[in-house]
GROMACS .gro file of C-alpha atoms in nm:
model
  478
    1MET     CA    1   0.000   0.000   0.000
    2THR     CA    2   0.300   0.234   0.025
    3SER     CA    3   0.310   0.300  -0.348
    4CYS     CA    4  -0.060   0.382  -0.355
    5HIS     CA    5  -0.022   0.624  -0.064
    6LEU     CA    6   0.274   0.794  -0.232
    7VAL     CA    7   0.082   0.842  -0.557
    8LEU     CA    8  -0.232   0.974  -0.391
    9GLY     CA    9  -0.040   1.189  -0.143
   10ALA     CA   10   0.182   1.357  -0.402
   11ALA     CA   11  -0.107   1.409  -0.645
   12GLY     CA   12  -0.330   1.545  -0.369
   13LEU     CA   13  -0.073   1.803  -0.257
   14LEU     CA   14  -0.012   1.912  -0.616
   15LEU     CA   15  -0.388   1.948  -0.665
   16VAL     CA   16  -0.421   2.167  -0.353
   17ILE     CA   17  -0.131   2.387  -0.465
   18GLY     CA   18  -0.289   2.414  -0.809
   19LEU     CA   19  -0.629   2.520  -0.673
   20VAL     CA   20  -0.473   2.792  -0.457
   21MET     CA   21  -0.251   2.923  -0.736
   22VAL     CA   22  -0.527   2.920  -0.999
   23PHE     CA   23  -0.747   3.125  -0.768
   24SER     CA   24  -0.463   3.370  -0.709
   25ALA     CA   25  -0.348   3.397  -1.071
   26SER     CA   26  -0.693   3.433  -1.229
   27SER     CA   27  -0.871   3.658  -0.980
   28ILE     CA   28  -0.733   3.987  -1.114
   29GLU     CA   29  -0.807   3.903  -1.476
   30ALA     CA   30  -1.164   3.805  -1.383
   31ALA     CA   31  -1.214   4.129  -1.190
   32LEU     CA   32  -1.085   4.336  -1.481
   33ALA     CA   33  -1.338   4.158  -1.705
   34ASP     CA   34  -1.627   4.264  -1.472
   35GLU     CA   35  -1.666   3.912  -1.338
   36PRO     CA   36  -1.652   3.790  -0.978
   37ALA     CA   37  -1.289   3.749  -0.874
   38TRP     CA   38  -1.365   3.410  -0.722
   39ALA     CA   39  -1.543   3.270  -1.033
   40PRO     CA   40  -1.239   3.106  -1.202
   41GLY     CA   41  -1.127   2.953  -0.873
   42VAL     CA   42  -1.471   2.808  -0.801
   43GLN     CA   43  -1.492   2.673  -1.155
   44GLN     CA   44  -1.155   2.502  -1.109
   45LEU     CA   45  -1.277   2.362  -0.777
   46ILE     CA   46  -1.581   2.209  -0.948
   47TRP     CA   47  -1.360   2.046  -1.211
   48ALA     CA   48  -1.136   1.913  -0.933
   49PHE     CA   49  -1.440   1.758  -0.763
   50LEU     CA   50  -1.541   1.589  -1.088
   51GLY     CA   51  -1.182   1.474  -1.131
   52LEU     CA   52  -1.182   1.317  -0.785
   53ILE     CA   53  -1.496   1.124  -0.881
   54ALA     CA   54  -1.320   1.007  -1.197
   55MET     CA   55  -1.019   0.903  -0.989
   56GLY     CA   56  -1.245   0.701  -0.759
   57VAL     CA   57  -1.392   0.524  -1.061
   58ALA     CA   58  -1.043   0.449  -1.194
   59LEU     CA   59  -0.942   0.304  -0.857
   60ARG     CA   60  -1.218   0.045  -0.887
   61LEU     CA   61  -1.167  -0.052  -1.250
   62PRO     CA   62  -1.029  -0.405  -1.296
   63VAL     CA   63  -0.697  -0.422  -1.475
   64GLY     CA   64  -0.843  -0.672  -1.719
   65PHE     CA   65  -1.114  -0.423  -1.814
   66LEU     CA   66  -0.849  -0.169  -1.916
   67ARG     CA   67  -0.675  -0.429  -2.129
   68ARG     CA   68  -0.984  -0.561  -2.302
   69TRP     CA   69  -1.120  -0.222  -2.403
   70SER     CA   70  -0.793  -0.051  -2.499
   71PRO     CA   71  -0.805  -0.162  -2.870
   72ILE     CA   72  -1.165  -0.043  -2.907
   73ALA     CA   73  -1.080   0.284  -2.732
   74LEU     CA   74  -0.789   0.337  -2.970
   75VAL     CA   75  -1.019   0.312  -3.271
   76GLY     CA   76  -1.262   0.553  -3.107
   77VAL     CA   77  -0.989   0.806  -3.031
   78ALA     CA   78  -0.860   0.794  -3.389
   79PHE     CA   79  -1.214   0.862  -3.510
   80LEU     CA   80  -1.242   1.162  -3.274
   81LEU     CA   81  -0.911   1.301  -3.398
   82LEU     CA   82  -1.045   1.279  -3.752
   83LEU     CA   83  -1.379   1.429  -3.654
   84VAL     CA   84  -1.227   1.730  -3.481
   85LEU     CA   85  -1.068   1.837  -3.810
   86VAL     CA   86  -1.410   1.878  -3.975
   87PRO     CA   87  -1.513   2.246  -3.990
   88GLY     CA   88  -1.832   2.307  -3.797
   89ILE     CA   89  -1.766   2.016  -3.561
   90GLY     CA   90  -1.422   2.097  -3.424
   91VAL     CA   91  -1.378   2.434  -3.255
   92LYS     CA   92  -1.088   2.649  -3.371
   93LEU     CA   93  -0.917   2.852  -3.098
   94ASN     CA   94  -0.588   3.041  -3.126
   95GLY     CA   95  -0.540   2.915  -3.480
   96ALA     CA   96  -0.576   2.544  -3.395
   97ARG     CA   97  -0.877   2.316  -3.437
   98GLN     CA   98  -0.833   2.093  -3.131
   99TRP     CA   99  -1.155   2.100  -2.928
  100PHE     CA  100  -1.514   1.982  -2.923
  101ASP     CA  101  -1.765   2.228  -2.783
  102LEU     CA  102  -1.976   2.038  -2.530
  103GLY     CA  103  -2.168   2.346  -2.423
  104PHE     CA  104  -2.043   2.350  -2.065
  105ALA     CA  105  -1.679   2.273  -2.151
  106HIS     CA  106  -1.435   2.203  -2.434
  107LEU     CA  107  -1.309   1.847  -2.484
  108GLN     CA  108  -0.962   1.799  -2.631
  109PRO     CA  109  -0.936   1.449  -2.784
  110SER     CA  110  -0.556   1.468  -2.801
  111GLU     CA  111  -0.541   1.437  -2.421
  112VAL     CA  112  -0.751   1.120  -2.433
  113ALA     CA  113  -0.532   0.985  -2.714
  114LYS     CA  114  -0.223   0.987  -2.490
  115LEU     CA  115  -0.386   0.772  -2.223
  116VAL     CA  116  -0.542   0.530  -2.471
  117PHE     CA  117  -0.215   0.492  -2.661
  118ALA     CA  118  -0.029   0.418  -2.336
  119LEU     CA  119  -0.276   0.147  -2.232
  120TRP     CA  120  -0.303  -0.007  -2.580
  121GLY     CA  121   0.075  -0.010  -2.631
  122ALA     CA  122   0.127  -0.179  -2.294
  123HIS     CA  123  -0.141  -0.434  -2.384
  124VAL     CA  124   0.021  -0.520  -2.719
  125LEU     CA  125   0.373  -0.550  -2.579
  126ALA     CA  126   0.250  -0.763  -2.289
  127LEU     CA  127   0.086  -1.006  -2.532
  128ARG     CA  128   0.411  -1.041  -2.728
  129GLU     CA  129   0.634  -1.084  -2.427
  130ARG     CA  130   0.691  -1.456  -2.493
  131TYR     CA  131   0.840  -1.407  -2.840
  132LEU     CA  132   0.932  -1.035  -2.826
  133THR     CA  133   1.186  -0.920  -3.083
  134THR     CA  134   1.288  -0.577  -3.206
  135LYS     CA  135   1.046  -0.604  -3.498
  136SER     CA  136   0.753  -0.712  -3.282
  137LEU     CA  137   0.843  -0.435  -3.038
  138LEU     CA  138   0.814  -0.168  -3.307
  139VAL     CA  139   0.522  -0.311  -3.506
  140PRO     CA  140   0.239  -0.216  -3.468
  141VAL     CA  141   0.322   0.038  -3.193
  142LEU     CA  142   0.534   0.263  -3.414
  143PRO     CA  143   0.292   0.273  -3.713
  144VAL     CA  144   0.000   0.358  -3.483
  145PHE     CA  145   0.208   0.634  -3.327
  146GLY     CA  146   0.278   0.768  -3.675
  147VAL     CA  147  -0.094   0.780  -3.761
  148LEU     CA  148  -0.182   0.960  -3.438
  149MET     CA  149   0.108   1.200  -3.486
  150LEU     CA  150  -0.011   1.296  -3.835
  151LEU     CA  151  -0.361   1.361  -3.703
  152LEU     CA  152  -0.221   1.583  -3.427
  153ILE     CA  153   0.000   1.774  -3.670
  154ALA     CA  154  -0.305   1.840  -3.887
  155GLU     CA  155  -0.480   2.023  -3.599
  156PRO     CA  156  -0.198   2.149  -3.534
  157ASP     CA  157  -0.095   2.056  -3.178
  158PHE     CA  158   0.283   2.035  -3.150
  159GLY     CA  159   0.275   2.002  -2.770
  160ALA     CA  160   0.053   1.694  -2.794
  161VAL     CA  161   0.293   1.542  -3.047
  162VAL     CA  162   0.584   1.585  -2.805
  163THR     CA  163   0.396   1.438  -2.508
  164LEU     CA  164   0.273   1.147  -2.722
  165GLY     CA  165   0.638   1.088  -2.809
  166LEU     CA  166   0.712   1.068  -2.436
  167VAL     CA  167   0.455   0.789  -2.407
  168LEU     CA  168   0.621   0.605  -2.696
  169VAL     CA  169   0.965   0.641  -2.535
  170GLY     CA  170   0.832   0.505  -2.206
  171LEU     CA  171   0.676   0.202  -2.376
  172LEU     CA  172   0.984   0.114  -2.581
  173TRP     CA  173   1.220   0.167  -2.289
  174ALA     CA  174   1.011  -0.053  -2.061
  175GLY     CA  175   0.976  -0.310  -2.340
  176GLY     CA  176   1.354  -0.353  -2.365
  177MET     CA  177   1.442  -0.156  -2.677
  178PRO     CA  178   1.822  -0.145  -2.733
  179LEU     CA  179   1.980   0.193  -2.665
  180LYS     CA  180   2.117   0.223  -3.018
  181TRP     CA  181   1.762   0.245  -3.149
  182PHE     CA  182   1.691   0.544  -2.924
  183GLY     CA  183   1.979   0.725  -3.093
  184GLY     CA  184   1.810   0.669  -3.428
  185PHE     CA  185   1.478   0.789  -3.290
  186ALA     CA  186   1.645   1.103  -3.153
  187ALA     CA  187   1.794   1.179  -3.494
  188GLY     CA  188   1.456   1.127  -3.659
  189ALA     CA  189   1.289   1.353  -3.400
  190VAL     CA  190   1.540   1.630  -3.473
  191VAL     CA  191   1.470   1.604  -3.845
  192LEU     CA  192   1.094   1.612  -3.781
  193ILE     CA  193   1.126   1.917  -3.555
  194VAL     CA  194   1.329   2.101  -3.819
  195VAL     CA  195   1.066   2.024  -4.084
  196LEU     CA  196   0.779   2.136  -3.859
  197VAL     CA  197   0.960   2.455  -3.759
  198GLN     CA  198   1.028   2.544  -4.121
  199ALA     CA  199   0.665   2.474  -4.213
  200ALA     CA  200   0.510   2.723  -3.966
  201PRO     CA  201   0.642   3.078  -3.908
  202TYR     CA  202   0.516   3.097  -3.549
  203ARG     CA  203   0.720   2.788  -3.455
  204MET     CA  204   1.029   2.952  -3.600
  205ALA     CA  205   0.954   3.260  -3.392
  206ARG     CA  206   0.940   3.044  -3.078
  207ILE     CA  207   1.279   2.890  -3.153
  208THR     CA  208   1.427   3.236  -3.214
  209ALA     CA  209   1.276   3.367  -2.890
  210PHE     CA  210   1.419   3.069  -2.703
  211LEU     CA  211   1.769   3.130  -2.836
  212ASP     CA  212   1.760   3.505  -2.763
  213PRO     CA  213   1.440   3.632  -2.597
  214PHE     CA  214   1.576   3.986  -2.561
  215ALA     CA  215   1.616   4.020  -2.937
  216ASP     CA  216   1.240   4.085  -2.961
  217PRO     CA  217   1.127   4.177  -2.607
  218THR     CA  218   0.788   4.317  -2.714
  219ASP     CA  219   0.667   4.028  -2.928
  220GLY     CA  220   0.837   3.691  -2.952
  221GLY     CA  221   1.032   3.708  -2.625
  222PHE     CA  222   0.770   3.898  -2.424
  223GLN     CA  223   0.623   3.599  -2.242
  224ALA     CA  224   0.959   3.434  -2.173
  225ILE     CA  225   1.107   3.756  -2.031
  226ARG     CA  226   0.807   3.820  -1.804
  227GLY     CA  227   0.824   3.464  -1.676
  228MET     CA  228   1.191   3.498  -1.581
  229TYR     CA  229   1.119   3.835  -1.416
  230ALA     CA  230   0.848   3.672  -1.206
  231LEU     CA  231   1.087   3.401  -1.086
  232ALA     CA  232   1.356   3.659  -1.009
  233THR     CA  233   1.114   3.878  -0.813
  234GLY     CA  234   1.012   3.593  -0.585
  235GLY     CA  235   1.361   3.527  -0.454
  236LEU     CA  236   1.389   3.268  -0.179
  237TRP     CA  237   1.066   3.320   0.016
  238GLY     CA  238   0.842   3.491  -0.242
  239VAL     CA  239   0.631   3.805  -0.220
  240GLY     CA  240   0.338   3.623  -0.056
  241LEU     CA  241   0.018   3.461  -0.178
  242GLY     CA  242  -0.193   3.699  -0.382
  243ASN     CA  243   0.079   3.964  -0.410
  244SER     CA  244   0.201   3.880  -0.760
  245ALA     CA  245   0.251   4.174  -0.994
  246MET     CA  246   0.279   3.971  -1.315
  247LYS     CA  247  -0.079   3.847  -1.294
  248TRP     CA  248  -0.204   4.201  -1.364
  249ASN     CA  249  -0.215   4.123  -1.736
  250LEU     CA  250   0.163   4.152  -1.755
  251LEU     CA  251   0.218   3.778  -1.809
  252PRO     CA  252  -0.006   3.607  -2.067
  253HIS     CA  253  -0.162   3.274  -1.966
  254ALA     CA  254  -0.048   3.318  -1.606
  255GLU     CA  255  -0.307   3.069  -1.479
  256SER     CA  256  -0.225   2.790  -1.727
  257ASP     CA  257   0.100   2.775  -1.923
  258TYR     CA  258   0.304   3.005  -1.696
  259ILE     CA  259   0.155   2.922  -1.358
  260PHE     CA  260   0.494   2.793  -1.243
  261ALA     CA  261   0.626   3.150  -1.278
  262ILE     CA  262   0.348   3.276  -1.049
  263ILE     CA  263   0.438   3.003  -0.797
  264GLY     CA  264   0.798   3.122  -0.801
  265GLU     CA  265   0.694   3.484  -0.760
  266GLU     CA  266   0.449   3.436  -0.472
  267MET     CA  267   0.606   3.136  -0.294
  268GLY     CA  268   0.968   3.186  -0.393
  269PHE     CA  269   1.237   2.930  -0.460
  270LEU     CA  270   1.117   2.714  -0.171
  271GLY     CA  271   0.770   2.690  -0.322
  272CYS     CA  272   0.916   2.584  -0.656
  273LEU     CA  273   1.134   2.331  -0.475
  274VAL     CA  274   0.827   2.180  -0.307
  275VAL     CA  275   0.654   2.142  -0.644
  276VAL     CA  276   0.960   1.980  -0.803
  277THR     CA  277   0.994   1.745  -0.503
  278LEU     CA  278   0.631   1.634  -0.530
  279TYR     CA  279   0.677   1.549  -0.897
  280GLY     CA  280   0.990   1.358  -0.798
  281VAL     CA  281   0.787   1.159  -0.542
  282LEU     CA  282   0.530   1.086  -0.812
  283ALA     CA  283   0.806   0.961  -1.043
  284PHE     CA  284   0.955   0.744  -0.767
  285ALA     CA  285   0.616   0.593  -0.688
  286GLY     CA  286   0.544   0.518  -1.055
  287PHE     CA  287   0.874   0.338  -1.109
  288ARG     CA  288   0.830   0.159  -0.776
  289ILE     CA  289   0.494   0.026  -0.892
  290ALA     CA  290   0.649  -0.097  -1.216
  291ARG     CA  291   0.936  -0.267  -1.033
  292ARG     CA  292   0.715  -0.446  -0.780
  293ALA     CA  293   0.432  -0.544  -1.017
  294ALA     CA  294   0.386  -0.908  -1.113
  295ASP     CA  295   0.185  -0.840  -1.430
  296ARG     CA  296   0.370  -0.731  -1.743
  297PHE     CA  297   0.090  -0.501  -1.858
  298VAL     CA  298   0.100  -0.315  -1.526
  299GLN     CA  299   0.477  -0.270  -1.556
  300LEU     CA  300   0.462  -0.126  -1.907
  301ALA     CA  301   0.161   0.098  -1.846
  302SER     CA  302   0.301   0.233  -1.518
  303ILE     CA  303   0.629   0.336  -1.679
  304ALA     CA  304   0.455   0.492  -1.981
  305ILE     CA  305   0.216   0.696  -1.763
  306THR     CA  306   0.493   0.804  -1.526
  307VAL     CA  307   0.723   0.915  -1.808
  308TRP     CA  308   0.432   1.103  -1.964
  309LEU     CA  309   0.325   1.295  -1.649
  310VAL     CA  310   0.671   1.373  -1.515
  311GLY     CA  311   0.808   1.448  -1.862
  312GLN     CA  312   0.525   1.693  -1.932
  313ALA     CA  313   0.586   1.866  -1.599
  314THR     CA  314   0.958   1.889  -1.677
  315MET     CA  315   0.885   2.043  -2.017
  316ASN     CA  316   0.654   2.305  -1.866
  317MET     CA  317   0.896   2.406  -1.593
  318GLY     CA  318   1.182   2.392  -1.844
  319TYR     CA  319   1.039   2.650  -2.082
  320VAL     CA  320   0.928   2.874  -1.792
  321VAL     CA  321   1.285   2.899  -1.662
  322GLY     CA  322   1.424   2.934  -2.016
  323LEU     CA  323   1.588   2.593  -2.060
  324LEU     CA  324   1.348   2.470  -2.331
  325PRO     CA  325   1.151   2.636  -2.612
  326VAL     CA  326   0.786   2.713  -2.544
  327THR     CA  327   0.563   2.419  -2.642
  328GLY     CA  328   0.237   2.518  -2.474
  329VAL     CA  329   0.201   2.207  -2.255
  330THR     CA  330   0.042   2.264  -1.916
  331LEU     CA  331   0.165   2.173  -1.569
  332PRO     CA  332  -0.023   1.855  -1.467
  333LEU     CA  333  -0.257   1.888  -1.166
  334ILE     CA  334  -0.169   2.258  -1.121
  335SER     CA  335  -0.251   2.453  -1.438
  336ALA     CA  336  -0.606   2.576  -1.496
  337GLY     CA  337  -0.815   2.349  -1.711
  338GLY     CA  338  -1.140   2.158  -1.710
  339THR     CA  339  -1.134   1.830  -1.896
  340SER     CA  340  -0.754   1.812  -1.878
  341LEU     CA  341  -0.767   1.819  -1.497
  342VAL     CA  342  -1.038   1.551  -1.489
  343LEU     CA  343  -0.837   1.330  -1.723
  344THR     CA  344  -0.516   1.381  -1.523
  345LEU     CA  345  -0.688   1.279  -1.200
  346PHE     CA  346  -0.832   0.976  -1.381
  347ILE     CA  347  -0.477   0.882  -1.484
  348VAL     CA  348  -0.361   0.919  -1.123
  349GLY     CA  349  -0.641   0.684  -1.021
  350ILE     CA  350  -0.523   0.425  -1.274
  351LEU     CA  351  -0.169   0.451  -1.140
  352ALA     CA  352  -0.297   0.403  -0.785
  353ARG     CA  353  -0.503   0.104  -0.905
  354PHE     CA  354  -0.185  -0.050  -1.041
  355ALA     CA  355  -0.026   0.002  -0.698
  356LEU     CA  356  -0.309  -0.193  -0.534
  357SER     CA  357  -0.226  -0.493  -0.754
  358GLU     CA  358   0.123  -0.535  -0.607
  359PRO     CA  359   0.174  -0.882  -0.455
  360ALA     CA  360   0.292  -0.724  -0.129
  361ALA     CA  361  -0.028  -0.517  -0.105
  362VAL     CA  362  -0.246  -0.821  -0.171
  363GLU     CA  363  -0.060  -1.024   0.092
  364ALA     CA  364  -0.079  -0.744   0.349
  365GLN     CA  365  -0.454  -0.720   0.295
  366GLN     CA  366  -0.496  -1.079   0.415
  367HIS     CA  367  -0.336  -1.004   0.752
  368ARG     CA  368  -0.496  -0.672   0.845
  369THR     CA  369  -0.842  -0.538   0.917
  370ARG     CA  370  -0.943  -0.221   0.736
  371GLY     CA  371  -1.167   0.042   0.887
  372ARG     CA  372  -1.492   0.163   0.739
  373LEU     CA  373  -1.342   0.489   0.611
  374SER     CA  374  -1.051   0.307   0.450
  375ARG     CA  375  -1.286   0.065   0.275
  376TRP     CA  376  -1.497   0.355   0.151
  377LEU     CA  377  -1.206   0.558   0.016
  378LEU     CA  378  -0.989   0.280  -0.128
  379PRO     CA  379  -1.090  -0.055  -0.274
  380ALA     CA  380  -0.935  -0.371  -0.142
  381PRO     CA  381  -0.605  -0.465  -0.307
  382GLY     CA  382  -0.642  -0.731  -0.570
  383SER     CA  383  -0.399  -0.908  -0.797
  384ALA     CA  384  -0.390  -0.807  -1.161
  385VAL     CA  385  -0.530  -1.120  -1.321
  386ASP     CA  386  -0.447  -1.139  -1.689
  387PRO     CA  387  -0.772  -1.229  -1.866
  388VAL     CA  388  -0.627  -1.185  -2.213
  389ARG     CA  389  -0.420  -1.468  -2.352
  390PRO     CA  390  -0.198  -1.432  -2.657
  391ARG     CA  391  -0.346  -1.585  -2.969
  392ARG     CA  392  -0.183  -1.922  -3.017
  393ARG     CA  393  -0.051  -2.021  -3.351
  394PRO     CA  394  -0.164  -2.356  -3.497
  395GLU     CA  395   0.166  -2.520  -3.420
  396ASP     CA  396   0.139  -2.413  -3.055
  397ARG     CA  397  -0.202  -2.573  -2.999
  398PRO     CA  398  -0.205  -2.904  -2.814
  399PRO     CA  399  -0.355  -3.208  -2.988
  400ARG     CA  400  -0.718  -3.282  -2.903
  401SER     CA  401  -0.883  -3.622  -2.893
  402VAL     CA  402  -1.209  -3.697  -3.073
  403ARG     CA  403  -1.454  -3.863  -2.840
  404GLY     CA  404  -1.554  -4.215  -2.933
  405THR     CA  405  -1.306  -4.264  -3.217
  406GLY     CA  406  -0.986  -4.328  -3.031
  407ARG     CA  407  -0.807  -4.087  -3.267
  408THR     CA  408  -0.615  -3.770  -3.189
  409VAL     CA  409  -0.653  -3.466  -3.417
  410VAL     CA  410  -0.338  -3.259  -3.470
  411HIS     CA  411  -0.326  -2.925  -3.652
  412ALA     CA  412  -0.163  -2.929  -3.993
  413GLY     CA  413   0.088  -2.662  -3.897
  414SER     CA  414   0.210  -2.865  -3.606
  415ALA     CA  415   0.228  -3.205  -3.778
  416LEU     CA  416   0.598  -3.170  -3.838
  417ARG     CA  417   0.678  -3.034  -3.493
  418ARG     CA  418   0.477  -3.261  -3.269
  419ALA     CA  419   0.469  -3.633  -3.205
  420PRO     CA  420   0.249  -3.855  -3.429
  421ALA     CA  421  -0.121  -3.826  -3.370
  422GLU     CA  422  -0.166  -4.194  -3.280
  423PRO     CA  423   0.089  -4.334  -3.039
  424LEU     CA  424   0.281  -4.636  -3.159
  425PRO     CA  425   0.192  -4.964  -2.989
  426SER     CA  426   0.436  -5.045  -2.719
  427VAL     CA  427   0.621  -5.377  -2.767
  428ARG     CA  428   0.715  -5.539  -2.443
  429PRO     CA  429   1.022  -5.763  -2.455
  430ALA     CA  430   0.962  -6.130  -2.391
  431PRO     CA  431   1.032  -6.222  -2.034
  432ALA     CA  432   1.357  -6.408  -1.987
  433GLU     CA  433   1.328  -6.781  -1.907
  434ARG     CA  434   1.386  -6.852  -1.549
  435THR     CA  435   1.669  -7.099  -1.486
  436ARG     CA  436   1.669  -7.302  -1.169
  437ALA     CA  437   1.990  -7.339  -0.983
  438PRO     CA  438   2.118  -7.697  -0.965
  439GLU     CA  439   2.016  -7.877  -0.650
  440LEU     CA  440   2.303  -7.969  -0.424
  441PRO     CA  441   2.306  -8.319  -0.270
  442ARG     CA  442   2.176  -8.322   0.081
  443PRO     CA  443   2.411  -8.450   0.350
  444ALA     CA  444   2.342  -8.806   0.461
  445GLU     CA  445   2.137  -8.831   0.775
  446PRO     CA  446   2.300  -9.007   1.067
  447PRO     CA  447   2.152  -9.339   1.183
  448ARG     CA  448   1.843  -9.319   1.392
  449ALA     CA  449   2.016  -9.441   1.703
  450GLU     CA  450   2.289  -9.182   1.674
  451ARG     CA  451   2.052  -8.886   1.652
  452PRO     CA  452   2.059  -8.665   1.958
  453ALA     CA  453   1.741  -8.662   2.157
  454ARG     CA  454   1.519  -8.364   2.120
  455ALA     CA  455   1.331  -8.199   2.395
  456GLY     CA  456   1.017  -8.393   2.472
  457GLN     CA  457   1.127  -8.715   2.291
  458PRO     CA  458   1.235  -9.036   2.468
  459ARG     CA  459   1.589  -9.145   2.448
  460PRO     CA  460   1.678  -9.457   2.247
  461GLY     CA  461   1.638  -9.783   2.441
  462ARG     CA  462   1.386  -9.638   2.687
  463ARG     CA  463   1.033  -9.763   2.689
  464GLN     CA  464   0.770  -9.512   2.598
  465PRO     CA  465   0.488  -9.478   2.843
  466GLY     CA  466   0.177  -9.664   2.733
  467SER     CA  467   0.352  -9.860   2.459
  468GLY     CA  468   0.272 -10.196   2.627
  469GLY     CA  469   0.597 -10.373   2.551
  470GLY     CA  470   0.965 -10.369   2.624
  471PRO     CA  471   1.236 -10.250   2.402
  472ARG     CA  472   1.259 -10.403   2.060
  473ARG     CA  473   1.531 -10.649   1.997
  474PRO     CA  474   1.708 -10.710   1.675
  475GLY     CA  475   1.496 -10.928   1.454
  476GLY     CA  476   1.168 -10.789   1.581
  477ALA     CA  477   1.143 -11.015   1.896
  478ARG     CA  478   1.046 -10.861   2.223
   0.00000   0.00000   0.00000
């Protein structure tokens, strides 16, 4: 249960920090727009409540259910990514057609695609574990990644492409991909990035602003410079909660993309250190779950989800401090967002569900009594039973007997690899003839008179009682 507590504890603290900082960073902007200052914070609180419900549902989902439905979910997600590109159905915001308008919120199918791809990839690699090679490791995971990547580029959503690549790296690394292949993937990623940057002028502007933000401080480097100023203003202890100056419309997207800069300004370096430490605890718990899990699917999915969440957080904090170019990815569990927060909490619930399937957790459950509150909050630990068996090839199927015929049916593909269908009659060797040992001559018995008397027998020459006559004489006369 330690891994489950680490996941839920770290995610819960990050969620609390996110709610406080979203309320602080968005209150001024809401007030300037003639809205209640508390409205964005309350809206984020409602989404967090819905996310906690989704996390509770994920905690009670069987692992086999996730495996069985992952292929169907992958087809559904690919259809949604195609559907969002249709004008009139997909909503276009900030030059990208990435959302569905649900009336009360906007749904981004690219976020769902990351989770589904992680679960489906872990399912496929777990099925091929018995005869896993480099080719079976790449196919069909890599082609499916290519299809999803093309659909995301068509939106366009470069940040989703990068985070989906993190999921792919986690799957291949956990699956045992040789390191030399990662070098080839890195070279291919560099070529792809160069092509995408050359294809869109705004991406080229982001790269230029990353290399020298002060070359264009009023346009391309404006956001990066304001973010670094916010971190520098906070110092060690920060200026205090609610006292940020950059949230007065000086830092764009202060409540979402650049919320880490507001954390550094109001809570200082120590506040940033707490956030980084909590993500480190989440990473440690995810890898601990993968190391202690007995099911291969749980191992692969745990590593893919952990690399995704922690890698996305690293990218967000990296471009805020100026170490990475701006990609637009949010800070998980902290940045403002509706459906993205619900989905992230659902992912945390899946990771905690994997922790409950550890053999140590299942064994500990048998020797302890849980309270009513514990049973209500967390389900009982249960082993991850693998309900999905790999499809056996004809040569791997055992022979089956036909009732009433005495024959055994063997598949054609296995006729050359298995024993004959009908067993050969066993021929028992003839038993060897028994030879009797030659009988040795018995020693001659001594004369009757010379035999020693036995106990209870009369001695020779003595009359037996009741015989009625004296001793016999030679010749038969008495």
